[in-house]
Every structure is written in C-alpha cells, then in structure tokens.
Coordinates of C-alpha atoms in Angstrom, one line a residue:
X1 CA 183.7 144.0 83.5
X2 CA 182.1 146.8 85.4
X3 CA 178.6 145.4 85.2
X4 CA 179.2 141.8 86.1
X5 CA 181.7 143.1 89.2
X6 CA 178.2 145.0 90.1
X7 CA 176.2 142.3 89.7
X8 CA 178.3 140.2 91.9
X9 CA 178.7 142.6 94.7
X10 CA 174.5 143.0 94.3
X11 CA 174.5 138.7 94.8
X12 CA 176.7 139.5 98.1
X13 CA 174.7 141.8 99.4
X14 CA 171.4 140.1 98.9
X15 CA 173.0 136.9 100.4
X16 CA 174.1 138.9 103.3
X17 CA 170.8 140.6 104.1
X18 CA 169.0 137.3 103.6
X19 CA 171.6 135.5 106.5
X20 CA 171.2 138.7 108.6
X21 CA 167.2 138.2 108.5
X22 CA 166.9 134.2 108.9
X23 CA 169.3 134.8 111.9
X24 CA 166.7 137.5 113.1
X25 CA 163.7 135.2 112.4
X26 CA 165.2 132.5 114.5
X27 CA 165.8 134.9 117.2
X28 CA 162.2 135.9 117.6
X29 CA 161.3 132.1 117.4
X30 CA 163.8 131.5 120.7
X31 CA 162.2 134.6 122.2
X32 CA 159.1 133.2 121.4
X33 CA 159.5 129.5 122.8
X34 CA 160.7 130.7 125.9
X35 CA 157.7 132.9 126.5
X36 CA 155.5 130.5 125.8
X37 CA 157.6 128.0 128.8
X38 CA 157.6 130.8 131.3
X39 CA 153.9 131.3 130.8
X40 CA 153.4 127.2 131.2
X41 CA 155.8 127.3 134.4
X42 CA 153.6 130.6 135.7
X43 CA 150.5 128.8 135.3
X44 CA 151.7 125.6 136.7
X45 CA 152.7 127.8 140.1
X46 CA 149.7 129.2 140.2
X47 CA 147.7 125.7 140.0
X48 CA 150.4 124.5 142.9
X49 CA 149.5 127.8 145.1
X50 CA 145.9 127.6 144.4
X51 CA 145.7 124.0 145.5
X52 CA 147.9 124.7 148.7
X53 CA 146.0 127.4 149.8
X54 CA 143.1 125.1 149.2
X55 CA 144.4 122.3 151.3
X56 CA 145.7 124.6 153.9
X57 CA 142.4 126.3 154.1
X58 CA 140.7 122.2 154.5
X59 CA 143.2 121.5 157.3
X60 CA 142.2 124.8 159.2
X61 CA 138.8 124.2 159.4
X62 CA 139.5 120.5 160.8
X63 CA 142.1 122.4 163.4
X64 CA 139.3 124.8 164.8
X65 CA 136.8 121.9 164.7
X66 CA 139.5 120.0 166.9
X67 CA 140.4 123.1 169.0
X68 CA 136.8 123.8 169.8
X69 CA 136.1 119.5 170.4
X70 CA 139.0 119.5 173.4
X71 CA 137.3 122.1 175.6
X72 CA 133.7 120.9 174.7
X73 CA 132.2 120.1 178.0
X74 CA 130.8 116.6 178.1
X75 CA 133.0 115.8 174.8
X76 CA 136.5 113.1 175.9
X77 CA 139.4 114.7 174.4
X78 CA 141.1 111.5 173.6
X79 CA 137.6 110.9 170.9
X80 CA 138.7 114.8 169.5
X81 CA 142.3 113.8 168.9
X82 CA 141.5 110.6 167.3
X83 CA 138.9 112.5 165.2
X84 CA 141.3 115.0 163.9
X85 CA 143.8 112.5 163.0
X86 CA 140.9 110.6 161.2
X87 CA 139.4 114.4 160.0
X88 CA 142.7 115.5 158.4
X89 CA 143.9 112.6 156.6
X90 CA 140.6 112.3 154.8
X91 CA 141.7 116.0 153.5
X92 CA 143.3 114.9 150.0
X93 CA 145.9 116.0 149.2
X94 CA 145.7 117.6 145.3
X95 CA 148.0 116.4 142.8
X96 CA 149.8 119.5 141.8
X97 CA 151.1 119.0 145.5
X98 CA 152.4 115.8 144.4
X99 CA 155.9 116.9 145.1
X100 CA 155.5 118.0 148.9
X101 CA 153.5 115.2 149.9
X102 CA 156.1 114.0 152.5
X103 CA 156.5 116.9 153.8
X104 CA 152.6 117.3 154.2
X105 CA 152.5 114.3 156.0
X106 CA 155.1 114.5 157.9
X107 CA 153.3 117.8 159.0
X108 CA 149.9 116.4 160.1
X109 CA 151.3 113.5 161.9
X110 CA 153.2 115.7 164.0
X111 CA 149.5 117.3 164.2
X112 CA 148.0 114.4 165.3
X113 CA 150.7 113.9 167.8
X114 CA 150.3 117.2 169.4
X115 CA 146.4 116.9 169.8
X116 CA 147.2 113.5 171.5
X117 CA 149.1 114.8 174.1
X118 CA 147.0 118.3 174.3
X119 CA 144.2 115.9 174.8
X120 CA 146.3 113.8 177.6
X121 CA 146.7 116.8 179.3
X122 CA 143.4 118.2 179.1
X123 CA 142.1 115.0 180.2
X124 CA 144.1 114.9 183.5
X125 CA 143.1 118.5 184.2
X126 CA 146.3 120.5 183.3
X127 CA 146.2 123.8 182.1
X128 CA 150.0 123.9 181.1
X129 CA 150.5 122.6 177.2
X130 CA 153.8 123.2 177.2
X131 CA 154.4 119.4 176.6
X132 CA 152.3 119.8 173.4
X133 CA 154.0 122.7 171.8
X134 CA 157.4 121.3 170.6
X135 CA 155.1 119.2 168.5
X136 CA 152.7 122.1 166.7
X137 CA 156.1 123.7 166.2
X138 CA 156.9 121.2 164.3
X139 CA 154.2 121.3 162.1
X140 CA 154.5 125.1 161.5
X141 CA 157.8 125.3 160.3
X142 CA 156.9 121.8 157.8
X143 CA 154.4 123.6 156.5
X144 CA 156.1 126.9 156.4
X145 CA 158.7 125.0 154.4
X146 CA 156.1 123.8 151.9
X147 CA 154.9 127.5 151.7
X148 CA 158.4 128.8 150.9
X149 CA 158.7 125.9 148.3
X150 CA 155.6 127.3 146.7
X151 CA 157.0 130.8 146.8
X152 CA 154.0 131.8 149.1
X153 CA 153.7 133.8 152.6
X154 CA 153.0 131.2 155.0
X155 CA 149.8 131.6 156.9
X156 CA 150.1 132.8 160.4
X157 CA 149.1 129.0 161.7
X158 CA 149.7 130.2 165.5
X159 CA 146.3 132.3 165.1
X160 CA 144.8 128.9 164.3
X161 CA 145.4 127.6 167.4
X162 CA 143.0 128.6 170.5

C-alpha cells in the first residue's frame, strides 16, 4: 500500500511540474510575440520619421528657393508664387506618410496661398506682410501637428522664412 500511495503521489508531482513548465513555456512565447510587434511598430516609426524628415527637408529647399525668387530683382513675384505652388506639389509625398496626407496638403496649400499674397504685396511695393502671415501660420502649426503625430520635434519652420 505504501509503495503504490508513493508512486501516485510521484505521478502528482510530475504532472504538476510538467503544468507548471508548459505554463512557463507559453509565457516566454507571449513575451516573445510581443517583442517581436514592438520591434515591427519601432521600425515602422522610424521608416514614418525618416520619410518626414525627408519630405520636410524637400519642402525647405523649395521654400528658400521661393523666399530668395520674391526679392530677385528683375524676377515677377506672381511667376515665384506660382512656381512654388508648382515646385512643392511635385515633392511626393512617401507612402509611410500615407496617413497624414490631408494634413500635408492642407499645409502646402495654405503655403501656396501665403506666397500669393506675399507676392501681391511685393509686387505693389509694400513692405508690410502682415496680410501674409495668418496664412504661413497656418501651415506651421499643420505641420507641427504632423510632427507631433510622428512623435518628432517639429522643425523651427519660422527660420525658414527670410
């Protein structure tokens, strides 16, 4: 009686300590698969910040081209506006930024309106762009927006404008 009340009581316990180590096993598979879908989720947002910084950096240089095209001497503001407009929506847009595009857009049109009136002004001699501001405003804080989104510092864009 002894031995077969030992030999059951050996059949618990191995049962139990098998349980205790498939429950353990499963654990380090969870541990594992979420890992493996923060890394995918890091490198995603790292292929979405890359390609924003990208764009941003495209956009910049078609804003200082622009800048330096209004004050040109000899060069008609109105041509400048209308080639930033044309300049900045040939800058494509990547796909990882697939979900902001609206916002993007939105952004450079309100762009391309504030080099038309900058350039409406220039042309009829003012000095004052106060009329033009509300509308670069605009566009800093939809891009600033798209930044934040990203989980990036947004760019100080004033010290892109002259």
């Amino acid at each position: 009686m002894k031995k077969l009340s030992f030999l059951l009581s050996a059949a618990v316990l191995a049962l139990m300590l098998g349980a205790c180590s498939n429950e353990e096993a499963s654990k380090g598979e969870e541990k594992e698969e979420e890992t493996a879908e923060t890394t995918k989720a890091d490198q995603e947002s790292k292929k979405v910040r890359s390609a924003l910084l990208s764009y941003q950096g495209e956009v910049t240089k078609v804003i200082r081209n622009t800048e330096a095209n209004l004050t040109a001497e000899g060069q008609d503001p109105a041509e400048a506006a209308a080639a930033f407009e044309k300049d900045a929506k040939a800058v494509s847009v990547p796909e990882e930024l697939k979900d902001q595009l609206k916002d993007m857009e939105a952004a450079v049109d309100s762009l391309s309106q504030y080099y038309a009136k900058k350039a409406e002004l220039v042309k009829a001699g003012s000095e004052d762009m106060a009329e033009a501001e509300p509308f670069k405003e605009e566009y800093i804080n939809s891009m600033t927006k798209v930044f934040e989104k990203a989980e990036l510092s947004a760019p100080s864009f004033n010290s892109v404008f002259q």
